Short mmCIF file of C-alpha atoms in Angstrom, two decimals:
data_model
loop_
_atom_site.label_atom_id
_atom_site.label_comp_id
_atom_site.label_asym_id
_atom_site.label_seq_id
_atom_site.Cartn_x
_atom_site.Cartn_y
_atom_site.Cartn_z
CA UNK A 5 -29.29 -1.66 26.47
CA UNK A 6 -28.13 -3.35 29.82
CA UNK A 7 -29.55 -6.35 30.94
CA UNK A 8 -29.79 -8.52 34.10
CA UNK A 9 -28.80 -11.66 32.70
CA UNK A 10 -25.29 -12.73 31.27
CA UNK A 11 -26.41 -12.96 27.34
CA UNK A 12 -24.40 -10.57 25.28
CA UNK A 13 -26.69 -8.29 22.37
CA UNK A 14 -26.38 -9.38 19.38
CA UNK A 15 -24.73 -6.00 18.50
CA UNK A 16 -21.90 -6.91 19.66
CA UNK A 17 -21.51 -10.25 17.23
CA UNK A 18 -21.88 -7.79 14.19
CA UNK A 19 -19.55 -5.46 15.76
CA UNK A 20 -17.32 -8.15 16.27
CA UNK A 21 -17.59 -9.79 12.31
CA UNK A 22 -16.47 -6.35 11.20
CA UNK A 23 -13.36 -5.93 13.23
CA UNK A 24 -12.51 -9.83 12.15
CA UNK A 25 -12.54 -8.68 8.46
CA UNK A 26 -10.12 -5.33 9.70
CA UNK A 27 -8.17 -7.90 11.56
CA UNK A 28 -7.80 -10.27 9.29
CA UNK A 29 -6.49 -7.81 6.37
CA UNK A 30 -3.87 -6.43 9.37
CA UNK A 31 -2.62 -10.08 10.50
CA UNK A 32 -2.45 -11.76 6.79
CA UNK A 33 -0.32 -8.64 6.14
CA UNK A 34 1.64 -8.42 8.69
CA UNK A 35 2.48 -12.14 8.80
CA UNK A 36 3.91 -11.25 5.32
CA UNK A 37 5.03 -7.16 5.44
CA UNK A 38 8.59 -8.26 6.94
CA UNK A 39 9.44 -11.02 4.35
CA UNK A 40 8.05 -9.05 1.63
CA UNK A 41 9.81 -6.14 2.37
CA UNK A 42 13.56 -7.83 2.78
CA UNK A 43 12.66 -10.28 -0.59
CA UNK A 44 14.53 -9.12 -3.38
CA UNK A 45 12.98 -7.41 -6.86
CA UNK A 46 13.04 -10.78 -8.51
CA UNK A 47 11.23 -14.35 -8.84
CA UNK A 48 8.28 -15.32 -7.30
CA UNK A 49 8.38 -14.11 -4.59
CA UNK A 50 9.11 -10.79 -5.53
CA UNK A 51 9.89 -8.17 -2.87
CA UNK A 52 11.23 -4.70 -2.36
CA UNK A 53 14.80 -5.57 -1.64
CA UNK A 54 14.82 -3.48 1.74
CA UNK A 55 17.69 -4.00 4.29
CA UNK A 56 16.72 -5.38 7.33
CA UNK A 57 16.97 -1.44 9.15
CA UNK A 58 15.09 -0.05 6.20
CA UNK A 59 12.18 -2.55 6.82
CA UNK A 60 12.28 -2.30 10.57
CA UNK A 61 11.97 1.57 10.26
CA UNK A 62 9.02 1.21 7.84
CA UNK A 63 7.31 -1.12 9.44
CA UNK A 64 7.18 1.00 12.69
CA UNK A 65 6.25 4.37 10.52
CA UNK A 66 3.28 2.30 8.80
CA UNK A 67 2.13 0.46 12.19
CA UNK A 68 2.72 4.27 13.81
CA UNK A 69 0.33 5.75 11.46
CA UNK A 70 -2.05 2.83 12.00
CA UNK A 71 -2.53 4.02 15.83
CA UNK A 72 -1.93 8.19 15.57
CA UNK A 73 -4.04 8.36 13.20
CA UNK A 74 -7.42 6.76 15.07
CA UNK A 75 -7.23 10.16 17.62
CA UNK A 76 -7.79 12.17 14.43
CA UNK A 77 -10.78 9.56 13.45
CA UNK A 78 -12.33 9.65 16.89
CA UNK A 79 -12.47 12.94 16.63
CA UNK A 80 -14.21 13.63 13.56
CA UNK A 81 -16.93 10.66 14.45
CA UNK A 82 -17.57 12.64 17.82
CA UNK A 83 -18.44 15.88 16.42
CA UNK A 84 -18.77 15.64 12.59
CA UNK A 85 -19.71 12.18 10.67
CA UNK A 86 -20.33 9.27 14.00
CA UNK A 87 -19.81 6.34 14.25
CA UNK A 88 -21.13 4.50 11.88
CA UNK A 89 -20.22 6.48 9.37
CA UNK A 90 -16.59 6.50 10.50
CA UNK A 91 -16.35 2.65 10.27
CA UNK A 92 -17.78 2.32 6.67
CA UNK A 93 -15.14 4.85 5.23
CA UNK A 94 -12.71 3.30 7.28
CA UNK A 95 -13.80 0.26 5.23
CA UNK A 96 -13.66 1.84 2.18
CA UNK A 97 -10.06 3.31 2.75
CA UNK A 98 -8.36 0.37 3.47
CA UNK A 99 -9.91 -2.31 0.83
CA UNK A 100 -8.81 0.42 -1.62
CA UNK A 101 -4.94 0.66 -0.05
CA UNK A 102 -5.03 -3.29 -0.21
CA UNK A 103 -5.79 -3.63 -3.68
CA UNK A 104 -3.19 -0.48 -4.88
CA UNK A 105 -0.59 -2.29 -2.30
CA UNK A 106 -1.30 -5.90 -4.92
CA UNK A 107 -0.48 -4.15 -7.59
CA UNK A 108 3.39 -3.80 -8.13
CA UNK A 109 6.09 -4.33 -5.98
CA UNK A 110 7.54 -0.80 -6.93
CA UNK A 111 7.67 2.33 -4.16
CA UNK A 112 4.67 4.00 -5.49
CA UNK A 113 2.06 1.00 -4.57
CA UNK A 114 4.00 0.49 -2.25
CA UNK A 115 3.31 3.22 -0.24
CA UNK A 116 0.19 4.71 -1.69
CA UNK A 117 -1.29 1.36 -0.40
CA UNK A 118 -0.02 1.38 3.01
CA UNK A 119 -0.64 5.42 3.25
CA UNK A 120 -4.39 4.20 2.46
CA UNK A 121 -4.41 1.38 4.92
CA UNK A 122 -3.36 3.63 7.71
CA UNK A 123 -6.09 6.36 7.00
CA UNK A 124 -8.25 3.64 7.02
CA UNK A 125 -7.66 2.83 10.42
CA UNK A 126 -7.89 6.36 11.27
CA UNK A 127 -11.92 5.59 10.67
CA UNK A 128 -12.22 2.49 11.56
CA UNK A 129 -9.94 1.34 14.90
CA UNK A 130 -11.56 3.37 17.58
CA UNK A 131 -15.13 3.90 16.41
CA UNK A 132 -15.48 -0.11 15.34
CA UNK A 133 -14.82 -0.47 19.54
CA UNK A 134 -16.76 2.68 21.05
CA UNK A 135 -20.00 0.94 19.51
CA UNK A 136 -19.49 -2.10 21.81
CA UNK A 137 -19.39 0.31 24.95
CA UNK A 138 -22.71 2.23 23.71
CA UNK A 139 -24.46 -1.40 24.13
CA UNK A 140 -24.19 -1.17 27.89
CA UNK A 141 -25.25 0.77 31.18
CA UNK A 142 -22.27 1.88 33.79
CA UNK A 143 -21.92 -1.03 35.91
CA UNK A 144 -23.31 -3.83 33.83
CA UNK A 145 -20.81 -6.74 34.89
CA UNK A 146 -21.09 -7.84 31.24
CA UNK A 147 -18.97 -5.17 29.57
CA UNK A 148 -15.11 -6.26 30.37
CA UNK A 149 -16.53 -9.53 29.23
CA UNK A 150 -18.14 -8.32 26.26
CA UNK A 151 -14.52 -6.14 25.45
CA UNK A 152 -12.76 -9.71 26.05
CA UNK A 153 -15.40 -11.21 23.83
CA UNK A 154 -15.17 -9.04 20.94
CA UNK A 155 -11.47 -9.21 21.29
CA UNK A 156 -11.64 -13.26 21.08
CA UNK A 157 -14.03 -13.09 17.99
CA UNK A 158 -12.50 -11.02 15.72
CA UNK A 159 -9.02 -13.00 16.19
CA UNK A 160 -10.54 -15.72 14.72
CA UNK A 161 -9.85 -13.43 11.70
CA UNK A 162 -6.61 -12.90 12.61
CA UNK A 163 -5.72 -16.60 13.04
CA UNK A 164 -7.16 -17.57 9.90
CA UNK A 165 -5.57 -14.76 8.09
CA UNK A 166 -1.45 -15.84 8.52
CA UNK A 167 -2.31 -19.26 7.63
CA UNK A 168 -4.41 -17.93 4.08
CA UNK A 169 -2.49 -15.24 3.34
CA UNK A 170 0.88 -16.99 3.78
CA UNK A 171 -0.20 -19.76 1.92
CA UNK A 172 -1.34 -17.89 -1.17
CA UNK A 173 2.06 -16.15 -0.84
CA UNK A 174 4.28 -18.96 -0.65
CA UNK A 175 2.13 -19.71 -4.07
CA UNK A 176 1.31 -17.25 -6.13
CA UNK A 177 3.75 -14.35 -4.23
CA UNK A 178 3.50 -12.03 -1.95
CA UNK A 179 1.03 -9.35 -3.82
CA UNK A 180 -1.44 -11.99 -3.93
CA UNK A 181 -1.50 -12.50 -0.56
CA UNK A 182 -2.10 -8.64 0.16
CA UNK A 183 -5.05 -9.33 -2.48
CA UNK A 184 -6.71 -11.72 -0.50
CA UNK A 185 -6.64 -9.14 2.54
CA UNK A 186 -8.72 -6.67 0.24
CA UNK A 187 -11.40 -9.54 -0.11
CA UNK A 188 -11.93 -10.22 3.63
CA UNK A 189 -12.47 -6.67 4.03
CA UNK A 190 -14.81 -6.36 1.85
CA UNK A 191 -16.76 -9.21 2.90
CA UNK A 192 -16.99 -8.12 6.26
CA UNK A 193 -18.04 -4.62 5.08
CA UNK A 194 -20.67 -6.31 3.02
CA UNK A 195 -22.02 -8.16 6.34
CA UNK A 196 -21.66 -5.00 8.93
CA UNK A 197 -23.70 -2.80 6.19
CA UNK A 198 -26.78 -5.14 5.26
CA UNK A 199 -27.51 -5.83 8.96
CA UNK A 200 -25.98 -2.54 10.62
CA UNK A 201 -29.66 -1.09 10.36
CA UNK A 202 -31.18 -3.76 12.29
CA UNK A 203 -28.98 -4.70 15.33
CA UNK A 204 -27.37 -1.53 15.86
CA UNK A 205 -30.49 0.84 15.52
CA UNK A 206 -29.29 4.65 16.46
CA UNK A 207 -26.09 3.34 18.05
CA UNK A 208 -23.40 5.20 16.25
CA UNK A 209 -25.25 7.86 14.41
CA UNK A 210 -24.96 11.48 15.22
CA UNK A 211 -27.71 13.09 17.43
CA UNK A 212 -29.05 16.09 16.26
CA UNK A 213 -29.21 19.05 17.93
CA UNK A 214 -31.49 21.78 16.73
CA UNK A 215 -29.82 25.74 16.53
CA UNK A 216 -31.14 26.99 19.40
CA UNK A 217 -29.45 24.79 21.43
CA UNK A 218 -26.43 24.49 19.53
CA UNK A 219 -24.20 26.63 20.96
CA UNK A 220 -25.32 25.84 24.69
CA UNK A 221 -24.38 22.17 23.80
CA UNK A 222 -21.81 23.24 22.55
CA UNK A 223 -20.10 25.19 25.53
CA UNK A 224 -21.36 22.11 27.86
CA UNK A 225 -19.11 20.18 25.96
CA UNK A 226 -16.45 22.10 26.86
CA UNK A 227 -16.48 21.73 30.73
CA UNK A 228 -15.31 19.08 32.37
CA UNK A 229 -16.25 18.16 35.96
CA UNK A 230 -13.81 16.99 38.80
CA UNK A 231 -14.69 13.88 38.39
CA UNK A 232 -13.99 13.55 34.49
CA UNK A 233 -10.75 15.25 35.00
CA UNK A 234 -9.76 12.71 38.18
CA UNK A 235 -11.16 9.71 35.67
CA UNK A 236 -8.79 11.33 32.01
CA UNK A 237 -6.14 11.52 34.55
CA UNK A 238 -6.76 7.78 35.43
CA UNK A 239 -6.19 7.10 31.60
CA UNK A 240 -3.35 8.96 30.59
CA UNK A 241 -1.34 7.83 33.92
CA UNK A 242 -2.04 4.17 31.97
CA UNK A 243 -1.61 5.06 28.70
CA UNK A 244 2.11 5.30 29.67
CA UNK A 245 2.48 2.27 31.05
CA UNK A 246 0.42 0.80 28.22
CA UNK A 247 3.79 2.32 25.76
CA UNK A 248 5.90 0.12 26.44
CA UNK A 249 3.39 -2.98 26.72
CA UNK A 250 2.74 -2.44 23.29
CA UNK A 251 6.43 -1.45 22.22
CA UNK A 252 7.31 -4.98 22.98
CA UNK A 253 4.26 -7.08 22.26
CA UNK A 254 4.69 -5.80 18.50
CA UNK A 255 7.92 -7.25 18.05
CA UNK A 256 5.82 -10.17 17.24
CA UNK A 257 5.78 -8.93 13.66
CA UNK A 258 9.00 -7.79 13.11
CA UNK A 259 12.27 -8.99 15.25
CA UNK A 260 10.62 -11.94 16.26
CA UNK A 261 9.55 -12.28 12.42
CA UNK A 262 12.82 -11.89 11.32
CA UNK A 263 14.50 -14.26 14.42
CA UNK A 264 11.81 -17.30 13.30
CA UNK A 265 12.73 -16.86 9.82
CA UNK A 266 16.56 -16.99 10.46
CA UNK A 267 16.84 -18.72 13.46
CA UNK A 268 14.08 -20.97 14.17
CA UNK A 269 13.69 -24.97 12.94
CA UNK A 270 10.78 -25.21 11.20
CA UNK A 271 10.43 -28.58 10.16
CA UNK A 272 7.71 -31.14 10.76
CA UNK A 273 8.12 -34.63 9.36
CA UNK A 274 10.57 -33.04 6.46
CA UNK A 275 7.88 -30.15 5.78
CA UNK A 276 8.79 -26.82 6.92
CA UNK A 277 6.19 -24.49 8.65
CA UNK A 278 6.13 -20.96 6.38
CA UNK A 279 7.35 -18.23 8.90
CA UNK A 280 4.05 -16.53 8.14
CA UNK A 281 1.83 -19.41 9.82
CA UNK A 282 3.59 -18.68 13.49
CA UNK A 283 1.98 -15.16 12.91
CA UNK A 284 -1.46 -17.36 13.48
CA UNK A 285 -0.28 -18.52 16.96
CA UNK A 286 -1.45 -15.65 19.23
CA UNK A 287 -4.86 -15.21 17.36
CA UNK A 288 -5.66 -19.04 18.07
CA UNK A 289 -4.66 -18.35 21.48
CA UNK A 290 -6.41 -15.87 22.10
CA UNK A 291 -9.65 -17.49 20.77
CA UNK A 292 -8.93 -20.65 22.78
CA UNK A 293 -8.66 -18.93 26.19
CA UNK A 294 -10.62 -15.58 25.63
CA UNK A 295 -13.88 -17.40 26.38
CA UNK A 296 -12.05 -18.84 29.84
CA UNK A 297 -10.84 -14.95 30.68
CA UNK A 298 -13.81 -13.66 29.79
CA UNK A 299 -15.72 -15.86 32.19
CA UNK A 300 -13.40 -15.29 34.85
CA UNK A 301 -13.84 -11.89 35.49
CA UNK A 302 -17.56 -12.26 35.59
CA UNK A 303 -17.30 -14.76 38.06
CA UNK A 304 -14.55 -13.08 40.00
CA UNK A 305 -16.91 -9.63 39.77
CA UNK A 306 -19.87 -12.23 41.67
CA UNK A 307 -17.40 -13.61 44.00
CA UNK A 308 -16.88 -9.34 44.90
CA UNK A 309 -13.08 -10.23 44.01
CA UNK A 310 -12.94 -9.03 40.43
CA UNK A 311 -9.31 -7.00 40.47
CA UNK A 312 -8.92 -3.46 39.49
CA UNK A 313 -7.81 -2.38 35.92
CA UNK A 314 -4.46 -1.31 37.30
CA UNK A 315 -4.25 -4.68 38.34
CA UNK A 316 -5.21 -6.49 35.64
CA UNK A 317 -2.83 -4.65 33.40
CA UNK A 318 0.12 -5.29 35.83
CA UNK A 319 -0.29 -8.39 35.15
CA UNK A 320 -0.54 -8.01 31.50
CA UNK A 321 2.50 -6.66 31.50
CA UNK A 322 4.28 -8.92 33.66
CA UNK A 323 3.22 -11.84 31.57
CA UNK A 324 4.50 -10.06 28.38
CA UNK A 325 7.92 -10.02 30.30
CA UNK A 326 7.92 -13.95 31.18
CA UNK A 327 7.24 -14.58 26.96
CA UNK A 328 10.66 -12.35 26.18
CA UNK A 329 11.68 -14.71 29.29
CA UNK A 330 11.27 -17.72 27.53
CA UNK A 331 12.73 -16.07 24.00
CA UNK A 332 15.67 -15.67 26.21
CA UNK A 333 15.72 -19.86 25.91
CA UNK A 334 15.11 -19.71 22.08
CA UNK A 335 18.34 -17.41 21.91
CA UNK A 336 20.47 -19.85 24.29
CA UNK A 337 19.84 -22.99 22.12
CA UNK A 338 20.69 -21.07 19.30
CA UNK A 339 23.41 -19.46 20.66
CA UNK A 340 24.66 -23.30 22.61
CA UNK A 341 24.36 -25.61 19.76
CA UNK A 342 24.94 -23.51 16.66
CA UNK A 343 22.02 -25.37 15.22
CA UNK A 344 18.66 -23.74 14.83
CA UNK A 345 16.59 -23.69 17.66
CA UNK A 346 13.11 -25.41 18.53
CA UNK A 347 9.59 -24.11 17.43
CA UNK A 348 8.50 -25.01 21.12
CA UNK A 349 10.04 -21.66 22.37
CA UNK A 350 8.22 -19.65 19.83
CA UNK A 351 4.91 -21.39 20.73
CA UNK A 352 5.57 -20.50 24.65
CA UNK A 353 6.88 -17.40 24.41
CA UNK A 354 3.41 -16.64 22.44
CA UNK A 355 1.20 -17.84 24.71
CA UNK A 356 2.61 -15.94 27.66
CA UNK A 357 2.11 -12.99 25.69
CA UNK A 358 -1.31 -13.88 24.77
CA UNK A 359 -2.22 -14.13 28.24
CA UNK A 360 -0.76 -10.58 28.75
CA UNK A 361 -2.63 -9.13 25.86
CA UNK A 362 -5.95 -10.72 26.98
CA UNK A 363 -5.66 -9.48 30.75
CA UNK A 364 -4.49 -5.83 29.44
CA UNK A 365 -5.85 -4.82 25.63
CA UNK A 366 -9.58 -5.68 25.78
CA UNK A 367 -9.43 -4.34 29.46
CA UNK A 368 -8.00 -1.07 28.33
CA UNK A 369 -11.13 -0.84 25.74
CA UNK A 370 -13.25 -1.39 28.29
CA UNK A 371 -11.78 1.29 30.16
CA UNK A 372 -11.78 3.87 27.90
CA UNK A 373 -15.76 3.30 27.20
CA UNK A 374 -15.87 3.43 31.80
CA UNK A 375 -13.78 6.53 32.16
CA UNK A 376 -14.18 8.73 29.10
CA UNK A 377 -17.08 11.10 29.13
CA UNK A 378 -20.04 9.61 27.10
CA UNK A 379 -19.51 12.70 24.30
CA UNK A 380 -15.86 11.47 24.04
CA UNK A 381 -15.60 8.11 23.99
CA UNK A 382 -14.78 7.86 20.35
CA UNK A 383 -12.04 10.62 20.82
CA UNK A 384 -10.35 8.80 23.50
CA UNK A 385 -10.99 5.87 21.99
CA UNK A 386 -8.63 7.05 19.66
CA UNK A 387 -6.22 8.58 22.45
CA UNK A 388 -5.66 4.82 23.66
CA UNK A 389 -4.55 4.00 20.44
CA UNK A 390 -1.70 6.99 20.33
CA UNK A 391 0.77 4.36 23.05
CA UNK A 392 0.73 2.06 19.81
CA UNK A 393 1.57 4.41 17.64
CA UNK A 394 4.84 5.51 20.16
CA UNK A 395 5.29 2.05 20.72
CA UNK A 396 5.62 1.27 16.72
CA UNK A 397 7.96 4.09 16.02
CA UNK A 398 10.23 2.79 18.73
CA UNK A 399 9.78 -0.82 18.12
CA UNK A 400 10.60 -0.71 14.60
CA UNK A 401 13.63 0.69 15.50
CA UNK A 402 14.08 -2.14 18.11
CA UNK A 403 13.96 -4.36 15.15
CA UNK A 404 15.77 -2.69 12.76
CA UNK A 405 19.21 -3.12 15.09
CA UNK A 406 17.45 -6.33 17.16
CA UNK A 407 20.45 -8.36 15.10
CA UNK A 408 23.46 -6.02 15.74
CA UNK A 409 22.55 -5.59 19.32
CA UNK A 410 21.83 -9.23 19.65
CA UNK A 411 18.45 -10.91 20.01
CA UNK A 412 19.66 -11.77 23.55
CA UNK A 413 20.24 -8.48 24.91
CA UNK A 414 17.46 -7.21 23.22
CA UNK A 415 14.87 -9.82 24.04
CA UNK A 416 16.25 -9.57 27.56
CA UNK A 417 15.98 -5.67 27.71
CA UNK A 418 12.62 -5.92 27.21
CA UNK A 419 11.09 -8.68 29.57
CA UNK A 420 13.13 -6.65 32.60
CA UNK A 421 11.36 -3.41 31.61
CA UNK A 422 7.87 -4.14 31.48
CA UNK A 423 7.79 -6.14 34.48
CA UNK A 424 9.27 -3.52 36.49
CA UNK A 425 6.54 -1.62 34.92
CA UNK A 426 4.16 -4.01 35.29
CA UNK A 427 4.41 -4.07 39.12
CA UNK A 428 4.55 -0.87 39.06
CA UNK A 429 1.11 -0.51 38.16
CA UNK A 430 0.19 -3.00 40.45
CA UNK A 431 1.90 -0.52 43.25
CA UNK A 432 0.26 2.70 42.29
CA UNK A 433 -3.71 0.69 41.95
CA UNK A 434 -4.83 2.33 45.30
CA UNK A 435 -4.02 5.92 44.14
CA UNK A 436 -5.33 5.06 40.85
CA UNK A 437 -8.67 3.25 41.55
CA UNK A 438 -9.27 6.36 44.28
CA UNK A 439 -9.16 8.57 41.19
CA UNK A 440 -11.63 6.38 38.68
CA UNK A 441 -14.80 7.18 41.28
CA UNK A 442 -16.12 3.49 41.50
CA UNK A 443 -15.60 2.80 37.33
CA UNK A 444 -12.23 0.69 38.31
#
């Protein structure tokens, strides 16, 4: 489904709309998950009285699940149920958790819901994506774009969502808000399976493969060539690297959560900003300037100066570092005057790590659907989810003790690391475009 010019299919806006409604459910929550989680039992805004370690540790379990689980997913769509199967029970699974999670604040919604949520995403994170790379030929100069594309529309979800979700929460409480995740879902469901039939065609559905041939298929599948084993390599080398990207970018929802809530002045013309709303920041970033990254690697790809992945995740990285960087500031005000510190800092720091996400996440999607063998993709779609999952488990913990270490040290422990990692990948790009075979 390649094509000469620059126009996108229109496959790729459904694809998007779906992942905006996933997205949206996932920000509006997680603008809120912290705050809920630490509220106490009573008034009306009702939480479950966790400490702050107890809610740092959960939310890195939940947000763990949310990324192991999409290997398992990837799996099953590549050799059982496809893709579009995978994405509609997905779907199903976590409109359901939603609503069970808006029941109660008690344990048993509590984590029935998010159990739900996260096998959900099993189904729905890497199968959702793999679609987009089924759109397009190797070498068509429109698929990093498209990847950056997809990535820009479906935050529009997930700026919306903080801003909705925290509203109705500052409201009507916190279990409404999770309520009005379940309807975005659904609508978005309701969109990707009335026009599924018509834009995507046979794109995600299982071939079939008569008896005969089964079991030769079958054994083919099993072998992998030089190449494919040079290219996997190529994507677990990243996939490390990617760990510790992702270990600090999600401290966006947790110990910088926390850190706004405590630490930050909110106030504009006597009103204060809800903590939830800064959730919203990086979303609207990323809209704003994913059209102007998008364009720029087509343009550098004409210009014959389009850099590698290695190097465009270097510098994902590195940018990551420079927002922790500018935390770093928030702290020293804080620290300085005794007086909470300015919004500004939050609002920087964000936007540095947008730009990192933006030159490293929807470049790693596009990746996977370059590297992975074609009867795989969904699989290893799934594989590059497994860093997040790492990254979760460790980050919660970050945040759990991010206030007895001291947001300082912490904040500052992280923008040295993944720099040095970040031009460290940046270093190793000869070896590692060498080993992708021309797909870099």
């Amino acid at each position: 489904m390649s094509s000469s010019t620059n126009r996108q299919p229109a496959a790729l806006y459904l694809i998007a709309a779906a992942g905006a409604g996933e997205r949206f459910a996932y920000y509006g929550m997680r603008a809120i998950l912290m705050l809920y989680m630490i509220a106490g039992v009573s008034g009306q805004l009702s939480g479950m009285s966790f400490s702050q370690h107890s809610a740092g540790i959960a939310y890195g379990v939940f947000n763990a699940l949310c990324y192991g689980l999409p290997f398992f997913g990837g799996l099953l769509a590549d050799r059982v149920i496809g893709s579009r199967k995978s994405v509609s029970i997905g779907g199903v699974f976590i409109i359901l958790g939603f609503i069970v999670l808006s029941l109660d604040n008690k344990m048993l919604p509590f984590v029935g819901g998010l159990t739900l949520i996260a096998i959900g995403n099993g189904f729905f994170k890497p199968t959702v994506v793999s679609m987009i790379g089924a759109l397009y030929e190797q070498g068509d100069p429109r698929r990093d774009g498209a990847f950056t594309l997809y990535y820009q529309l479906f935050n529009v979800g997930a700026f919306i969502a903080p801003l909705l979700c925290g509203f109705v929460a500052t409201q009507w409480g916190y279990l409404a808000g999770f309520l009005v995740a379940a309807g975005a879902v659904s609508l978005s469901m309701i969109i990707y399976w009335i026009y599924a039939p018509k834009y995507l065609k046979e794109i995600g559905k299982m071939k079939k493969v008569d008896k005969a041939s089964a079991g030769e298929a079958h054994a083919e599948k099993e072998k992998l060539t030089k190449e494919e084993k040079d290219r996997l390599s190529v994507i677990f080398v990243l996939l490390f690297f990617v760990t510790f990207f992702w270990t600090g970018f999600e401290q966006a929802g947790s110990s910088m959560t926390i850190f706004t809530e405590q630490n930050i002045d909110k106030s504009i013309g006597g009103w204060a900003v809800p903590t939830a709303w800064f959730q919203g920041i990086n979303p609207f970033f990323v809209f704003v300037f994913g059209f102007a990254v998008s364009a720029l690697w087509l343009k550098l790809h004409k210009m014959g100066k389009n850099p590698s992945i290695p190097v465009k995740m270097g510098l994902g990285m590195i940018f990551l570092g420079l927002g922790f960087v500018v935390m770093l500031g928030a702290v020293s005000q804080y620290n300085q005057t005794g007086a909470q510190a300015s919004m500004m800092w939050i609002v920087a720091a964000y936007f540095l790590q947008t730009i990192g996400e933006l030159m490293l996440s929807p470049i790693g999607l596009s990746m996977i659907t370059k590297l992975a063998p074609q009867r795989m993709v969904s699989m290893f779609m799934g594989v590059w989810f497994l860093p997040s999952f790492l990254a979760h488990l460790m980050g919660g913990f970050i945040a759990g003790y991010s206030q007895d270490l001291g947001y300082g040290l912490t904040f500052g422990c992280i923008a040295a690391f993944v720099m040095v990692l970040g031009l460290g990948v940046i270093f190793l790009r000869g070896t590692l475009v060498r080993l992708m075979h021309g797909r870099g």
